[in-house]
Structures are given as C-alpha cells and as structure tokens.
mmCIF file of C-alpha atoms in Angstrom:
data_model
loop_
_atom_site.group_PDB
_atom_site.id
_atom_site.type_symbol
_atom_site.label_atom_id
_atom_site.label_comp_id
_atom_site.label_asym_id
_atom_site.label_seq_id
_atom_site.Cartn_x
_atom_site.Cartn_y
_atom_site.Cartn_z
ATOM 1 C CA UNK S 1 -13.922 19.520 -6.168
ATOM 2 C CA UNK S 2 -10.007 20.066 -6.712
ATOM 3 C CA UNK S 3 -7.976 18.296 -9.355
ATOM 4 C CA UNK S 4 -4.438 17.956 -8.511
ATOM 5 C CA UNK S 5 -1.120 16.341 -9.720
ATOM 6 C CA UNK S 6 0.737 14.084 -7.498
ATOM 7 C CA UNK S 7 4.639 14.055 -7.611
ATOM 8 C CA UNK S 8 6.063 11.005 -6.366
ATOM 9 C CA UNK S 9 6.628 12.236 -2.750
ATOM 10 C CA UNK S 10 2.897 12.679 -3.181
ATOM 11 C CA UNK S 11 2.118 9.787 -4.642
ATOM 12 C CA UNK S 12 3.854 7.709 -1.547
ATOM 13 C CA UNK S 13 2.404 9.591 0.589
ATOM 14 C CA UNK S 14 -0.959 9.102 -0.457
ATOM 15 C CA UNK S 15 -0.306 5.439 -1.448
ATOM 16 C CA UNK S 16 -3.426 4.201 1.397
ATOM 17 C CA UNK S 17 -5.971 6.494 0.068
ATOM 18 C CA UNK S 18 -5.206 5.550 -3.483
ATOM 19 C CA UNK S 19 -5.566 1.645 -2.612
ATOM 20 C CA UNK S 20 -8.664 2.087 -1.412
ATOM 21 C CA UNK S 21 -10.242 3.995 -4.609
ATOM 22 C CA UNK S 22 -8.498 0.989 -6.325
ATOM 23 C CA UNK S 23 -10.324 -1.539 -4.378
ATOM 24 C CA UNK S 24 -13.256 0.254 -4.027
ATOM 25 C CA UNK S 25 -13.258 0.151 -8.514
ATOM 26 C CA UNK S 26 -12.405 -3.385 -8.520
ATOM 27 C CA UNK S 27 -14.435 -4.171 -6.204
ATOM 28 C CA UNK S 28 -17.263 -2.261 -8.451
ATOM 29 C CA UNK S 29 -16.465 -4.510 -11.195
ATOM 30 C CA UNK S 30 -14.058 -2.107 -13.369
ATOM 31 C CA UNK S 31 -11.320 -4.598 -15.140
ATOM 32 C CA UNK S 32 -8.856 -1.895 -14.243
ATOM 33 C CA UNK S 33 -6.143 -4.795 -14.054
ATOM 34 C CA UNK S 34 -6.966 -6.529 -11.547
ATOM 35 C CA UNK S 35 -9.132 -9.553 -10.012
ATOM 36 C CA UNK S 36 -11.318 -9.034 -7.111
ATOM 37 C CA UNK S 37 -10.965 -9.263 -4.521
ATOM 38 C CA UNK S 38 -8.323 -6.852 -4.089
ATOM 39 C CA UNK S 39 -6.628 -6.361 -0.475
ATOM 40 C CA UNK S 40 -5.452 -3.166 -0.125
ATOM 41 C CA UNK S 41 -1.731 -4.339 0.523
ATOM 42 C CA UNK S 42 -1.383 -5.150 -2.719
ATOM 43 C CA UNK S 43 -3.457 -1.915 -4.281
ATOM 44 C CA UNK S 44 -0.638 0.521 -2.012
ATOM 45 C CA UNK S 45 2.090 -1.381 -3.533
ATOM 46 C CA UNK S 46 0.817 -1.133 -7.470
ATOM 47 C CA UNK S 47 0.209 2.396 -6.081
ATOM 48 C CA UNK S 48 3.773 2.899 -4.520
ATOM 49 C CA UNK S 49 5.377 1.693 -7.966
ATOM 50 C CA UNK S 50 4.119 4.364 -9.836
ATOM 51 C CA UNK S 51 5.588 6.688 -8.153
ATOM 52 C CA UNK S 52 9.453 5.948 -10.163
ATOM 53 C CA UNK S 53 7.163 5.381 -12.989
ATOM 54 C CA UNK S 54 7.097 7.274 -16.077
ATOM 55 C CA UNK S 55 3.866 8.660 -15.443
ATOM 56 C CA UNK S 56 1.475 11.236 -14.178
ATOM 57 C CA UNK S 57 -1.385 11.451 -11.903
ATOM 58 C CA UNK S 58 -3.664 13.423 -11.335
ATOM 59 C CA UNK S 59 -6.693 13.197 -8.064
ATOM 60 C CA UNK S 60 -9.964 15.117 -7.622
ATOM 61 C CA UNK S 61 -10.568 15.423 -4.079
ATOM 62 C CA UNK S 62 -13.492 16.518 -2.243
ATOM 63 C CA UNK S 63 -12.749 17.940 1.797
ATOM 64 C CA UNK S 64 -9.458 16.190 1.542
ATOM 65 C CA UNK S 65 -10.842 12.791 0.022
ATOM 66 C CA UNK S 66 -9.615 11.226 -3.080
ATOM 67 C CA UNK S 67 -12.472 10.416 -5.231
ATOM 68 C CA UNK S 68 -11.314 10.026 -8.326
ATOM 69 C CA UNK S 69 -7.873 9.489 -10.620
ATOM 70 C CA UNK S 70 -6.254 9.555 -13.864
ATOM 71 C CA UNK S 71 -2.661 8.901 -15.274
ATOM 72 C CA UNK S 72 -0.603 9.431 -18.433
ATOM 73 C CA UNK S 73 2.134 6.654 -19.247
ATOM 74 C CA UNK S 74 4.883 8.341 -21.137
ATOM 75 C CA UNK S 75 6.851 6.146 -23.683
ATOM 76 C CA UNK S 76 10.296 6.079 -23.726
ATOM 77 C CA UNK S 77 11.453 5.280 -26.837
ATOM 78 C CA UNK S 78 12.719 8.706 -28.957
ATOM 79 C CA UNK S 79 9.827 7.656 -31.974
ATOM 80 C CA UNK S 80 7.097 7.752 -29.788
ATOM 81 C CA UNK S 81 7.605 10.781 -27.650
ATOM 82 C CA UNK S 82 4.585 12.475 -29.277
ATOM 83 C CA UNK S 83 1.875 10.610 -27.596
ATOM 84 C CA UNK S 84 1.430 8.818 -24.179
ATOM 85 C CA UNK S 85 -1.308 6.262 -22.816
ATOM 86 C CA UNK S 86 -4.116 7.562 -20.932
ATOM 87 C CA UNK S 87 -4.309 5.011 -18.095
ATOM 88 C CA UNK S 88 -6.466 4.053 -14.720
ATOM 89 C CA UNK S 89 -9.421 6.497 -14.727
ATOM 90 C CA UNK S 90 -10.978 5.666 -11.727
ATOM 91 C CA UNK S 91 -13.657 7.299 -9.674
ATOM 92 C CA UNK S 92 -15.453 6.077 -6.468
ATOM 93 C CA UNK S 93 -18.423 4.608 -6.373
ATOM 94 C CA UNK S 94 -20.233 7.290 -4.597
ATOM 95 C CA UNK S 95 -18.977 10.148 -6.669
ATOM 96 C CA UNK S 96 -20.384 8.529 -10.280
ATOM 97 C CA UNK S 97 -22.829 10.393 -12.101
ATOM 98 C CA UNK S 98 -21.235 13.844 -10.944
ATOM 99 C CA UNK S 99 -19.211 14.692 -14.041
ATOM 100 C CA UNK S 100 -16.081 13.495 -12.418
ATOM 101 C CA UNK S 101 -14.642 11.342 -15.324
ATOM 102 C CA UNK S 102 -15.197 13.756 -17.807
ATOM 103 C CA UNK S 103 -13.549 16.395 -15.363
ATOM 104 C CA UNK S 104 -10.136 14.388 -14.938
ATOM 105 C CA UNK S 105 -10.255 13.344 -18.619
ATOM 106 C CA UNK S 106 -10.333 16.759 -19.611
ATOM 107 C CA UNK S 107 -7.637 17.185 -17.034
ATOM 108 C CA UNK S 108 -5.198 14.472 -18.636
ATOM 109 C CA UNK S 109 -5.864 16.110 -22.166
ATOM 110 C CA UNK S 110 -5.196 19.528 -21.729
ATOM 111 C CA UNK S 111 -1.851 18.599 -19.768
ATOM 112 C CA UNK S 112 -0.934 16.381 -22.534
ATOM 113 C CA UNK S 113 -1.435 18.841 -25.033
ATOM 114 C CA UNK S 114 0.549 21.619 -22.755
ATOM 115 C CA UNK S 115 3.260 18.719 -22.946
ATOM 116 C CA UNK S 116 3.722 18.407 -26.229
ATOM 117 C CA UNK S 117 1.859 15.384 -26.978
ATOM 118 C CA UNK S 118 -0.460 14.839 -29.968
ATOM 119 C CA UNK S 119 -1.622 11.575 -30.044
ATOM 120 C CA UNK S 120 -3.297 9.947 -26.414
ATOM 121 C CA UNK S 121 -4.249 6.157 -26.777
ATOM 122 C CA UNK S 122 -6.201 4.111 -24.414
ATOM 123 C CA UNK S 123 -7.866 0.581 -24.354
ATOM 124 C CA UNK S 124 -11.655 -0.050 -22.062
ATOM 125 C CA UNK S 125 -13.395 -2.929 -21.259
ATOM 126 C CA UNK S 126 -15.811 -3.371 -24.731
ATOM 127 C CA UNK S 127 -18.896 -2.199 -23.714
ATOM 128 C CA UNK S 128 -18.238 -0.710 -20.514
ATOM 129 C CA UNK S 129 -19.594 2.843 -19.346
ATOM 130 C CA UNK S 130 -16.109 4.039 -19.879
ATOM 131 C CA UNK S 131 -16.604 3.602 -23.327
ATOM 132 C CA UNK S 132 -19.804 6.512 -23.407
ATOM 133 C CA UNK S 133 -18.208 8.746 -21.936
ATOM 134 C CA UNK S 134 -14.498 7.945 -24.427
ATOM 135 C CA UNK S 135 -17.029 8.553 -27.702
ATOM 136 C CA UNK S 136 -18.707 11.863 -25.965
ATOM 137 C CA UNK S 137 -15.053 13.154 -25.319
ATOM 138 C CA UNK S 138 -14.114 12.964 -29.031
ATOM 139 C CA UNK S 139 -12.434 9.821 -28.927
ATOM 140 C CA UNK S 140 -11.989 7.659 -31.788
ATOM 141 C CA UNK S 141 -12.765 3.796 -31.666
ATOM 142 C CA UNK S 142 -9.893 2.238 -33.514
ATOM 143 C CA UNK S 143 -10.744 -1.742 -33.049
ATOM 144 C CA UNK S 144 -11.513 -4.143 -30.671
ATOM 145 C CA UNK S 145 -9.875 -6.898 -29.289
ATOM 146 C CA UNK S 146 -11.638 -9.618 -28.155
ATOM 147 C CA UNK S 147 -10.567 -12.106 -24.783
ATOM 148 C CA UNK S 148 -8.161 -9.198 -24.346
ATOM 149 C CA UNK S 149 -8.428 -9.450 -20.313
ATOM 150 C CA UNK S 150 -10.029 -10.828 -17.301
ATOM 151 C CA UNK S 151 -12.932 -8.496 -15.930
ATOM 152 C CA UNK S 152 -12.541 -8.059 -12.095
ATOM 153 C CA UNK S 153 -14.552 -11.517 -11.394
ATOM 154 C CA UNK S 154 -12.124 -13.528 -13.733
ATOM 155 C CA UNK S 155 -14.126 -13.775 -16.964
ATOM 156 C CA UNK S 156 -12.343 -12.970 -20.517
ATOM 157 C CA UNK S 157 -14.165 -9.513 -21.781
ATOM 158 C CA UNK S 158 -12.803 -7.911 -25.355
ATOM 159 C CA UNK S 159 -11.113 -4.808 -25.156
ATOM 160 C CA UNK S 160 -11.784 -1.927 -27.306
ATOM 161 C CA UNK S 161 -8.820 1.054 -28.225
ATOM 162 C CA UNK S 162 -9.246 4.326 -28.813
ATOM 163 C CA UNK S 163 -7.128 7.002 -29.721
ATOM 164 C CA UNK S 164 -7.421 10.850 -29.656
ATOM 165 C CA UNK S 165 -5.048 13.693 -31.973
ATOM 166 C CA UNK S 166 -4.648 16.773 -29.844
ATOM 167 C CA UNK S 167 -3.342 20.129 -30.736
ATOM 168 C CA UNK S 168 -0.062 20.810 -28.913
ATOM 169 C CA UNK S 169 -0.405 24.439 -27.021
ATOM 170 C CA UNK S 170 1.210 27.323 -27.719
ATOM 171 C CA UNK S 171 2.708 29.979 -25.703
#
C-alpha cells in the first residue's frame, strides 16, 4: 500500500478514479455530503474543484488503484491559521477492515503537524464507524449536533465534532 499527496495537476488527472471511490462510499451509505445515488459526472466535478481548493489530499493506492483518501481544508482567515479541517476520509468498500483509515489518518496528522498546525477539527455521522476509529486515534468528542445532515439515502442523522491538539514538529 502507498500513501501519496496529490497536487492539483494530480488531482485532475486522477479526477475518474476519485469519483468512483466517491460513489462507491456513497453508495455504501457514508453521508460524506452527498445523496445516493451519485453519478460519477457529478463525483469528477466535486473532485475537479478541489483541485484550486485550499486543501490537501492524500490517496493510498494498491497496484495503481486508489483505495482510499483523506484531505485537510486550510482556513484562510490570519486567526485561524493554526488548525485546518480534516475532511472526506474515504476508503473502498473492499479495502475496509485492513487498517486503511487509521493509515491515512495518521497520514493527515503527521503532515499537519509538519505544517504547523495544532489544532485538526472534524465532524462524522453520530454513531457511524468513523466515529471508533476518531476515539481510538485520540480524538476528542466535543458535542453533537443533531439533524445536522442528510445520510446518503436522504434521512436527517446528528453529527458529532471532534477535535484533536497536535504538537507542531521541529527541525
């Protein structure tokens, strides 16, 4: 398995295999932001968008496959530059189980850390598997929100945030 950051020439260019580990989480029921089904025009464009985005993305492929993914929003506001938003960790169905999320979530932290940033904030479906392995990384549970969003199939599910502090890196 190789973990990898896209730059934006990457990102376009790998726009169609991204779109399908998009659908392929929707379609597994993941309220990743959007409502199944998903057509995969509409997963390469999200896809496409990031790549001006102030963000970055990371893929663990297996003999050139795309398998999995995770992001970093950066703010832009000067008072917020310490932290950033851990966003879309997605893996494909038939790579779950494998250690996978906790790989690119470990990914994501130690870049952010080598970045600068100290606080990482995220928000998961309440009661999701996401949220097991959030509280076995270290995460903190800071609240929940309840109706926050529409689960894949349309129904209103709570949301629950979490936040992490990280020690910036040295040298």
């Amino acid at each position: 398995m190789n973990v990898s950051r896209l730059d934006g020439d990457q990102l376009l260019a790998r726009a169609d295999e991204l779109a399908e580990l998009l659908v392929d989480t929707v379609d597994g029921g993941a309220s990743v932001g959007f409502l199944a089904p998903l057509d995969r025009a509409t997963a390469r464009a999200w896809w496409k968008e990031r790549a001006a985005g102030p963000y970055a993305v990371w893929v663990a492929e297996d003999g050139g496959r795309i398998l999995g993914t995770v992001s970093l929003a950066f703010p832009d506001k000067p008072n917020s530059r310490h932290r950033a938003e851990l966003v879309k960790l997605m893996v494909h169905g038939q790579a779950r189980g494998r250690g996978l999320g906790r790989t690119l979530l470990a990914t994501a932290e130690q870049a952010a850390a080598a970045a600068g940033v100290t606080l990482l904030h995220l928000d998961t479906e309440t009661d999701s598997p996401a949220e097991r392995l959030y509280r076995a990384a270290g995460w903190t549970r800071a609240g929940m929100i309840p109706d926050y969003a529409a689960d894949p199939r349309g129904v209103l599910r709570g949301t629950t945030l979490y936040y992490k502090r990280l020690s910036p890196l040295t040298g």
